[in-house]
Short mmCIF file of C-alpha atoms in Angstrom, two decimals:
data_model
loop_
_atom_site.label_atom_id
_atom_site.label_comp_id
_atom_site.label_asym_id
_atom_site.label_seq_id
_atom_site.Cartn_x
_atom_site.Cartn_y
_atom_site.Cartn_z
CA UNK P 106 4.03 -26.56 1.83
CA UNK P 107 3.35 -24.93 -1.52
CA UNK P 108 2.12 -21.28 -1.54
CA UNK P 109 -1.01 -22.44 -2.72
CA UNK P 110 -1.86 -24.41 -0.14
CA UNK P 111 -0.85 -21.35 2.56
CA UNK P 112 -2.39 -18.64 0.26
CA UNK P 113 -5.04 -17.38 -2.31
CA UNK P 114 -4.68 -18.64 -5.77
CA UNK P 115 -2.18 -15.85 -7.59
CA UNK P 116 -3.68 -13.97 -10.60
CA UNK P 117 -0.84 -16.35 -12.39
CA UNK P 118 0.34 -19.49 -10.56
CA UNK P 119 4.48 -19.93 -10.97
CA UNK P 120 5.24 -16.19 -10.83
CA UNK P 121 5.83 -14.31 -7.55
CA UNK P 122 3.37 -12.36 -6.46
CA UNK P 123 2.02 -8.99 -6.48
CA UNK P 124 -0.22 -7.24 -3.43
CA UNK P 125 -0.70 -3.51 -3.73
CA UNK P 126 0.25 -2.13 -0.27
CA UNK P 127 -2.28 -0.37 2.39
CA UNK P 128 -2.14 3.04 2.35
CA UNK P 129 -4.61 5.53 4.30
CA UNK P 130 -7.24 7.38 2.08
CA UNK P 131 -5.63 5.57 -0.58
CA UNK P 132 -6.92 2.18 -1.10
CA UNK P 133 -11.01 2.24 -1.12
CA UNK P 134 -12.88 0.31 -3.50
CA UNK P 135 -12.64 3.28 -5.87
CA UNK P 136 -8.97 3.00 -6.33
CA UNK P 137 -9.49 -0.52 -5.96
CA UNK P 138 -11.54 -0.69 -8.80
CA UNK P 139 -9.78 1.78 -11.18
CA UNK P 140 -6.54 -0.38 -10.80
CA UNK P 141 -7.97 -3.21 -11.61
CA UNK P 142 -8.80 -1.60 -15.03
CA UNK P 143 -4.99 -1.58 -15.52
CA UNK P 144 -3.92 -5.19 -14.49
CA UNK P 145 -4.72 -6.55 -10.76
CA UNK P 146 -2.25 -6.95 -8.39
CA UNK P 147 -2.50 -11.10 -6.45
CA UNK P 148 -3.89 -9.24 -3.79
CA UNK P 149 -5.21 -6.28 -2.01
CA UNK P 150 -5.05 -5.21 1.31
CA UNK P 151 -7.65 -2.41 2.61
CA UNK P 152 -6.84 0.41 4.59
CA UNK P 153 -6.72 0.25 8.41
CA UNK P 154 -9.79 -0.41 10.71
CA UNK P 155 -8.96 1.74 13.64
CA UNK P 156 -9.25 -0.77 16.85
CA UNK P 157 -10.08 0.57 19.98
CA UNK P 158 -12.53 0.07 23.14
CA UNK P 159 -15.35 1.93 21.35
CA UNK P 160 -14.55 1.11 17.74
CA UNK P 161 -17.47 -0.82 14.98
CA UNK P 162 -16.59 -1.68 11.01
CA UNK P 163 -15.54 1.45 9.18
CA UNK P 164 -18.56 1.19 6.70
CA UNK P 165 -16.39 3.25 4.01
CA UNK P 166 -13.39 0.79 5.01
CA UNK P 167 -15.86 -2.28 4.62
CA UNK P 168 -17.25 -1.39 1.20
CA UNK P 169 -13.95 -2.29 -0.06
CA UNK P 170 -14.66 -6.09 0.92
CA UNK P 171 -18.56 -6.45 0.19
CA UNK P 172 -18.56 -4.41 -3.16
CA UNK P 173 -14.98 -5.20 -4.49
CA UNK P 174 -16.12 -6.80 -7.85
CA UNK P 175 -11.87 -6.84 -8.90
CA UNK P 176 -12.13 -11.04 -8.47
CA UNK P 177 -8.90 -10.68 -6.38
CA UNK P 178 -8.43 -11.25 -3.14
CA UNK P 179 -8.44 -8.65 -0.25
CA UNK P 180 -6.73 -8.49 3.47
CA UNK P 181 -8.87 -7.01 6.03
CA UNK P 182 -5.85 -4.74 8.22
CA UNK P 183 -6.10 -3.90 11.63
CA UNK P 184 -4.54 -1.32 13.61
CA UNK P 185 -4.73 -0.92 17.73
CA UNK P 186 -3.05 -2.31 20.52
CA UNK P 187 -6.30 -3.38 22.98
CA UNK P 188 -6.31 -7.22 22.57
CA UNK P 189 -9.90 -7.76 23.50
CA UNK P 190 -10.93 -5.22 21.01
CA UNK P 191 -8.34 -6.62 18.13
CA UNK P 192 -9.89 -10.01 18.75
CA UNK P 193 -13.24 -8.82 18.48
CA UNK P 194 -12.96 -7.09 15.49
CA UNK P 195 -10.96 -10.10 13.69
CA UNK P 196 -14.04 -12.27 14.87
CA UNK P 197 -16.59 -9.88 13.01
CA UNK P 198 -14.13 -9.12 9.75
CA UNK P 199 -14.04 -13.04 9.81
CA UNK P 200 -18.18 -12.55 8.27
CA UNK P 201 -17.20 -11.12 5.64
CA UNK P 202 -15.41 -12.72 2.73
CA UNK P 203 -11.68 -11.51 3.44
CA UNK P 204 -8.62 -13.53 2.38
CA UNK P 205 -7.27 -13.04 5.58
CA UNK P 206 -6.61 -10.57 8.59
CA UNK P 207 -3.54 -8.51 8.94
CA UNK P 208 -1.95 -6.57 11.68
CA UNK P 209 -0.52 -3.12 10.91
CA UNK P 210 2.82 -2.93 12.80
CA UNK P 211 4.62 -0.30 10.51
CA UNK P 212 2.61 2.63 10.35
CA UNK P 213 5.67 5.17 10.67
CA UNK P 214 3.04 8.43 11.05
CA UNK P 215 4.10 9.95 14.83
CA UNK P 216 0.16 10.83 15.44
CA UNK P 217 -0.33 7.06 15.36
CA UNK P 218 2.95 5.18 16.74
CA UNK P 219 2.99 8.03 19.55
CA UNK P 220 -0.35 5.70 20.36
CA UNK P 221 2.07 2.86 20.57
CA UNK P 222 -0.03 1.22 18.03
CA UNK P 223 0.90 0.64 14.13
CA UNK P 224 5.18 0.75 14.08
CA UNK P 225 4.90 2.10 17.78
CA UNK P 226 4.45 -1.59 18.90
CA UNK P 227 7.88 -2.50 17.04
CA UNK P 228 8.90 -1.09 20.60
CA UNK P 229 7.34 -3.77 22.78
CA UNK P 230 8.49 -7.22 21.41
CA UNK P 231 6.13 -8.54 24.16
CA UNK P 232 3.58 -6.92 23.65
CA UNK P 233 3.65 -7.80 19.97
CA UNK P 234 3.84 -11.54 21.55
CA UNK P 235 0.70 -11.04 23.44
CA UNK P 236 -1.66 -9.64 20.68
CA UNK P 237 -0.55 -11.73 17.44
CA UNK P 238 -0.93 -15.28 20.09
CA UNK P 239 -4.43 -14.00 21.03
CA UNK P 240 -5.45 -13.20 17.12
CA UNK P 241 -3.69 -16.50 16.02
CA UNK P 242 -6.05 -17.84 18.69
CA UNK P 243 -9.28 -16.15 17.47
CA UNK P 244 -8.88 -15.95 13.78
CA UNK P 245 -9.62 -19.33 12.10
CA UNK P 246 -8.55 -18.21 8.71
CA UNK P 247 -5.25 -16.39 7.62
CA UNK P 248 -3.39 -13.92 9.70
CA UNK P 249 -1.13 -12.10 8.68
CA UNK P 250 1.64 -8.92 9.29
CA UNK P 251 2.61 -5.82 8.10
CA UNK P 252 5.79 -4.36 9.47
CA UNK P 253 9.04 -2.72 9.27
CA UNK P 254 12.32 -3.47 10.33
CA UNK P 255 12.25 -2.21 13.63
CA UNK P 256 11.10 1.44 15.68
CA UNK P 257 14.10 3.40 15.36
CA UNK P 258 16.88 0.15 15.48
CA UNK P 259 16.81 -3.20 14.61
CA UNK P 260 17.99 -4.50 18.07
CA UNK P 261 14.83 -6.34 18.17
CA UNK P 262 14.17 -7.65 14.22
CA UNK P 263 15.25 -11.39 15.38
CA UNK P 264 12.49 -11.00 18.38
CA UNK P 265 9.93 -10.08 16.07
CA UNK P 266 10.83 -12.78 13.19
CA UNK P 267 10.43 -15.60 15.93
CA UNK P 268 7.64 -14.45 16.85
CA UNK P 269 6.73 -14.89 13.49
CA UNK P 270 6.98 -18.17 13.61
CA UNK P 271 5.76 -18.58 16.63
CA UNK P 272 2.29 -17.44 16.21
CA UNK P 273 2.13 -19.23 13.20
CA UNK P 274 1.77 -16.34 10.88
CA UNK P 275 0.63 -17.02 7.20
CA UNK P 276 2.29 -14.01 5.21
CA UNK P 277 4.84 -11.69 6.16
CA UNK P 278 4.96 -8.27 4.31
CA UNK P 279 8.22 -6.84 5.04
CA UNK P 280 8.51 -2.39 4.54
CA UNK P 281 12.82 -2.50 5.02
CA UNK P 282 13.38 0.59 6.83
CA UNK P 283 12.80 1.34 10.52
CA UNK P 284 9.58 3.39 11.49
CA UNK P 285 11.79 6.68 12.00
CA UNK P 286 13.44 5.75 8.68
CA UNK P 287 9.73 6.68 7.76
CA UNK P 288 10.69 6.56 3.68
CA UNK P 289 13.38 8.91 3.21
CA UNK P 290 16.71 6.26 3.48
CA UNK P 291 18.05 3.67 1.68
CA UNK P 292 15.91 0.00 1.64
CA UNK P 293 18.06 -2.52 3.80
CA UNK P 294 17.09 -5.54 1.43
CA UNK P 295 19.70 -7.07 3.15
CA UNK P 296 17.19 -7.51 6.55
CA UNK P 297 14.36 -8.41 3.96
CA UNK P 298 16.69 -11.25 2.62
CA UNK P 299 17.66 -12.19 6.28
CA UNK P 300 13.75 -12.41 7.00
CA UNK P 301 13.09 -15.12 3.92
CA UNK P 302 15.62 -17.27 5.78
CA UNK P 303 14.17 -16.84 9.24
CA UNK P 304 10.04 -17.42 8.87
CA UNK P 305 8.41 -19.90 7.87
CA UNK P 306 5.73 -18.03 6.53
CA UNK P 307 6.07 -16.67 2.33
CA UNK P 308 7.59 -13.11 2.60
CA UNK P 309 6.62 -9.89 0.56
CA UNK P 310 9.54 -7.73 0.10
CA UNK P 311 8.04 -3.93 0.63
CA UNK P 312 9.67 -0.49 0.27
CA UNK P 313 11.28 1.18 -3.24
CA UNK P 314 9.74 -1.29 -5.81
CA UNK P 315 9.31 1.94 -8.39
CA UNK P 316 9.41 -0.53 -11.74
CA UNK P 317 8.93 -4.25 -13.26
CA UNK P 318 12.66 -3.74 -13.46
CA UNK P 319 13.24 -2.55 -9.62
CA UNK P 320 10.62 -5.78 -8.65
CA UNK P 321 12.68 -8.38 -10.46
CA UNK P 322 16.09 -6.77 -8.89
CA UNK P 323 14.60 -6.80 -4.95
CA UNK P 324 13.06 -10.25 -5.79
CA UNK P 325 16.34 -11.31 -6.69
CA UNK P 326 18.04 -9.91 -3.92
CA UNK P 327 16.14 -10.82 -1.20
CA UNK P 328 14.28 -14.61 -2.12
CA UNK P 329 10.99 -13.24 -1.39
CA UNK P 330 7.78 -14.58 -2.46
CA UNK P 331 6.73 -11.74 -4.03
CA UNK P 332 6.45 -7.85 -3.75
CA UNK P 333 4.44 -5.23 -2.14
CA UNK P 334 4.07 -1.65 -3.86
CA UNK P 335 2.55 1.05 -2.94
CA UNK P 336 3.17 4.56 -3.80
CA UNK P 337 4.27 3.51 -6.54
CA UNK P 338 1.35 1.66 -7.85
CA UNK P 339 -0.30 5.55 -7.61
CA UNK P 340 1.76 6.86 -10.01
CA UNK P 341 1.36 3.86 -12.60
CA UNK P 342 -1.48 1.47 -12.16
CA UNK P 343 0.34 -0.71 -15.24
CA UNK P 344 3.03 -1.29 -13.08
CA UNK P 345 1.83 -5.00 -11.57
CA UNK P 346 0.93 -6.01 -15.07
CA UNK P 347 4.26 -5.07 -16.35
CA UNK P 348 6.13 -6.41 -13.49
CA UNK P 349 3.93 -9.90 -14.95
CA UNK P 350 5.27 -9.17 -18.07
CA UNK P 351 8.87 -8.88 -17.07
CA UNK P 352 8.31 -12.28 -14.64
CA UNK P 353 7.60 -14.00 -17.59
CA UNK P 354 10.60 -12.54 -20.09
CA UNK P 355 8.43 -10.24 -22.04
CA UNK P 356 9.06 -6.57 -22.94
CA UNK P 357 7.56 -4.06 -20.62
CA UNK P 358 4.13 -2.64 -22.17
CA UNK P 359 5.11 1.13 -22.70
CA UNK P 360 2.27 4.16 -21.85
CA UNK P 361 1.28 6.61 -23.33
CA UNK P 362 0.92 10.56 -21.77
CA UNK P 363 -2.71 10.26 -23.50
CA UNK P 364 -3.77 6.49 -21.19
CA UNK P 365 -2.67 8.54 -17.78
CA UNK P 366 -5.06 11.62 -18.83
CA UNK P 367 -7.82 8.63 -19.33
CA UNK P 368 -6.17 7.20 -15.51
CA UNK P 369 -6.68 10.90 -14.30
CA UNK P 370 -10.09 10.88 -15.68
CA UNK P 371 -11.14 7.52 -14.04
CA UNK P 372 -9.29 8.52 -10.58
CA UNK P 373 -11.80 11.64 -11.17
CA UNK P 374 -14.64 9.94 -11.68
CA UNK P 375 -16.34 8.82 -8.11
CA UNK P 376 -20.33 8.31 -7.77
CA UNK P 377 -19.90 10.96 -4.39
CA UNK P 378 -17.55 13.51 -6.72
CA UNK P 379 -20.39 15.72 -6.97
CA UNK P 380 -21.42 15.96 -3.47
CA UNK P 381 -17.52 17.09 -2.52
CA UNK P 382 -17.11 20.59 -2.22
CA UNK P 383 -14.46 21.54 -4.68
CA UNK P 384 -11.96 22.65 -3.08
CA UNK P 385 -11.58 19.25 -1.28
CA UNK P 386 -11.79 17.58 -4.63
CA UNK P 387 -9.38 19.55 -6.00
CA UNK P 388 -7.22 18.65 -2.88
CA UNK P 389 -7.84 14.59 -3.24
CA UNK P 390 -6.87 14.94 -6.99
CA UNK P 391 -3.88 16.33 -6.38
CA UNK P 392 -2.71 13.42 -4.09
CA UNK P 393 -2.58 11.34 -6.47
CA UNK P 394 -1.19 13.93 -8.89
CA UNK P 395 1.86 14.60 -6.75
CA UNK P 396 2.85 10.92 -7.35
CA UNK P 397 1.59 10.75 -11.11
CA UNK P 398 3.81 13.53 -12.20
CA UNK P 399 7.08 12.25 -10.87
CA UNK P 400 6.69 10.29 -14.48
CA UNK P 401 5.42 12.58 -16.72
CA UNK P 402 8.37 14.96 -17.80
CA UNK P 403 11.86 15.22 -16.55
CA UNK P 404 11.66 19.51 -15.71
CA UNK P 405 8.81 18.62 -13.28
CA UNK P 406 6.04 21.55 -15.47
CA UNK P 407 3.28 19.52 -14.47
CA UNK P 408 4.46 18.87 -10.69
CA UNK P 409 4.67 22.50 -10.50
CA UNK P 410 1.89 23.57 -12.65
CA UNK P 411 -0.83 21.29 -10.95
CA UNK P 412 0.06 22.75 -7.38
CA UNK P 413 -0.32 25.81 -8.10
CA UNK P 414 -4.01 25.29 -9.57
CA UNK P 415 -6.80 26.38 -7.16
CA UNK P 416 -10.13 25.44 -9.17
CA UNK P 417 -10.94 22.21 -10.87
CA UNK P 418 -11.23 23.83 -14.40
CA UNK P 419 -7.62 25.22 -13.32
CA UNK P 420 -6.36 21.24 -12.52
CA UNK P 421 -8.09 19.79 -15.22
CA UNK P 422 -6.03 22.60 -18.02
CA UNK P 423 -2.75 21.77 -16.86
CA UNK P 424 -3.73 17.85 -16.95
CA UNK P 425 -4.77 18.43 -20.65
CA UNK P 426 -2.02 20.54 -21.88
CA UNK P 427 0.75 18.16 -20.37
CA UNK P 428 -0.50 15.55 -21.21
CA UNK P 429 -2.91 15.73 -24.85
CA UNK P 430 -0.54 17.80 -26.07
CA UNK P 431 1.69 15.17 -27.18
CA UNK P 432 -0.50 12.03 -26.20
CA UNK P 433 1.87 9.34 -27.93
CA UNK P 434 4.95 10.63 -25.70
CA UNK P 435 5.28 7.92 -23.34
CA UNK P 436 5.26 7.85 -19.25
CA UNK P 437 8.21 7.30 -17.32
CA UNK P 438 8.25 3.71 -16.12
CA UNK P 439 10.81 5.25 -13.22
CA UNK P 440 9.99 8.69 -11.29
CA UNK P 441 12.38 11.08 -12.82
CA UNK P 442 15.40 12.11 -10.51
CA UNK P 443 14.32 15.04 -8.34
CA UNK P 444 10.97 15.26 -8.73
CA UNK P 445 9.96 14.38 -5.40
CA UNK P 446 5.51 13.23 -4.04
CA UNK P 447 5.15 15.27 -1.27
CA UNK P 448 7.85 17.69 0.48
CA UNK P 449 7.10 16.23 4.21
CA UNK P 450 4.90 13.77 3.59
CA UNK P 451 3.75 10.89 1.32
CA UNK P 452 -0.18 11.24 1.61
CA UNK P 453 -2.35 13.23 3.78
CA UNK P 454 -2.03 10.15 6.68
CA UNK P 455 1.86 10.17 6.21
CA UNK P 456 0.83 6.40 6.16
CA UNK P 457 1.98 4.90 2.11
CA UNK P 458 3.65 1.56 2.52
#
C-alpha cells in the first residue's frame, strides 16, 4: 500500500515527508501559522490534550485544529493512561477535522512519566497493549504513535514494535533515544532503521534532524518515510522548505540575519500580546530566542546578550543590533558548536520532540 493511500496527501508527492514535531507551549496555531509563512511542513501535530477522568478539549489546544488556515494537515495528540477517558476523548477529537489521532508515549519530562503516562508507559508493554487495542477500536480514522526507544533500556523496543503492528497503527514517529536519554546522548538511528524493517506502518525518523543536510543523512540511514523536527524547526522555520529543496537536488535557500529579525517580529506579534504582562512576554520570547541564537553568531553575543535583558525595549535592542546591524550576514543553517537552548531544559515543559 502506497503512502497515499495510508496517509494525507504530502505538500509534494515523491519526496519523504516532513511533520514538525509536538512540543508543549510550542506548537499553537500561532506558531503554526508563522511557520507556515516560511514553507509548511506535510504535517502538524498539536500539542498534548491532557487525558484524565475529569478532562474536556483544551480550547487553546483545539484552536489549533478549527482555526488552522496553514492547508496542511494536523494530528490531534493525546496524553494519559485511563482507557475509558483516552477513548472518549479520541471519539470527540474525531468531530473535528484532524488527520488523525496520536498517542504520546515519549514525553521524557519526570513531572509527567512519574504519572506513568507519556514515555512512563514505555514501562508497561501491556499496558501499552491494552490502550492502543481499545483506541484502534474506537477511532475510525488514523491512529497513530509518538515514542521513543524505550524508558531507560530498550529491553522492550521489539514488544512495543509488534505491538505496532498489532494494533494496526497508521504512522509511527520514532524520537531514538530512551526517555532518560531525555536529549542529551547520541541518536541510535540504528533502532530507528531496525523499526522501518519491523512495522508495517510508514516510519518518521525523530531526534537531531538540525539541517536539510542532517534530514537527507538520517533518511538515508535509517529508510524512513520521512522526518520529524522539532526544536529545530524553532530556530529556523526555512528548514522544511530547504530540506524540500535538498530532496529534490537543489541548493539550500540561504537566510539572511535581517529575515530572522522579521521571524522574531512575527513570533512577537500575537492578537493576546498586549493583554500579557511583560515580564511573561519577555519570558515566552526568549524561548524561542534560546533556540534562534544557537545560529546567529559563532561567540554566542546574542545568546548571552538576550538573557540578560529584563524589559521588552531591553530584548527587542539586542535583537536589532545583532541582527540589523549586518542584515545580509547569513544564519547558520547548523547551531554553532557550544552554544547550547536551554542549560537543563529544552522548553519550559522539558517536553521538545
Amino acid at each position: 500500500m502506497s503512502l497515499s493511500q495510508i496517509l494525507p496527501l504530502s505538500t509534494c508527492p515523491g519526496l519523504s515527508l516532513t511533520a514538525l514535531a509536538p512540543m508543549q507551549d510550542v506548537t499553537d496555531l500561532h506558531f503554526m501559522s508563522v511557520l507556515a509563512h516560511y514553507g509548511c511542513p506535510d504535517y502538524f501535530f498539536t500539542e498534548y490534550f491532557r487525558v484524565h477522568p475529569s478532562s474536556t478539549l483544551n480550547k487553546k489546544i483545539l484552536r489549533s485544529i478549527t482555526e488552522n488556515t496553514t492547508g496542511r494537515p494536523v494530528f490531534a495528540q493525546l496524553i494519559g493512561e485511563s482507557i475509558p477517558d483516552l477513548v472518549r476523548i479520541a471519539r470527540e477529537l474525531s468531530h473535528y477535522p484532524v488527520a488523525g489521532i496520536d498517542l504520546n508515549l515519549g514525553c521524557p519530562a519526570p513531572r509527567v512519566y512519574r504519572k506513568n503516562v507519556g514515555g512512563g508507559l514505555l514501562r508497561d508493554p501491556e499496558q501499552v497493549k491494552r490502550i492502543l487495542s481499545e483506541l484502534r477500536e474506537a477511532v475510525a480514522g488514523r491512529l497513530t504513535v509518538k515514542m521513543r526507544i524505550g524508558f531507560d533500556n530498550t529491553d522492550h523496543f521489539d514488544r512495543l514494535l509488534d505491538l505496532i503492528n498489532l494494533c494496526d497503527i497508521n504512522l509511527l514517529s520514532l524520537h531514538g533515544r530512551t526517555v532518560k536519554e531525555k536529549y542529551h546522548s547520541a541518536v541510535h538511528y540504528d533502532l530507528i532503521a531496525h523499526a522501518v524493517q519491523q512495522v508495517r506502518c510508514p516510519v518518521l525518523a525523530n531526534g537531531n534532524v538540525t539541517s536539510a543536510t542532517s534530514a537527507l543523512s538520517v533518511l538515508e540511514m535509517t529508510g524512513a518515510a520521512g522526518v520529524m523536527i522539532g526544536r529545530a524547526a524553532i530556530r529556523n522555520p526555512w528548514i522544511f522548505q530547504q530540506i524540500r529543496q535538498a530532496l529534490n537536488g537543489q541548493p539550500v535557500s540561504g537566510v539572511p540575519l535581517s529575515a530572522v529579525h522579521d521571524y522574531i517580529e512575527r513570533l512577537r506579534q500575537t492578537q493576546t500580546a498586549s493583554m500579557v504582562p511583560e515580564r511573561a512576554r519577555v519570558s515566552h520570547m526568549k524561548m524561542y530566542l534560546n533556540f534562534i541564537a544557537q545560529s546567529v553568531d559563532v561567540a554566542g553575543a546574542f545568546l548571552r546578550e538576550m538573557r540578560q535583558a529584563r524589559t521588552e525595549t531591553e530584548l527587542l535592542a539586542v535583537c536589532d543590533r545583532h541582527l540589523l546591524s549586518n542584515p545580509e550576514t547569513e544564519f547558520a543553517l547548523e547551531p554553532y558548536p557550544g552554544l547550547v537552548a536551554r542549560p537543563t531544559c529544552e522548553t519550559p515543559q522539558d517536553c521538545c520532540a
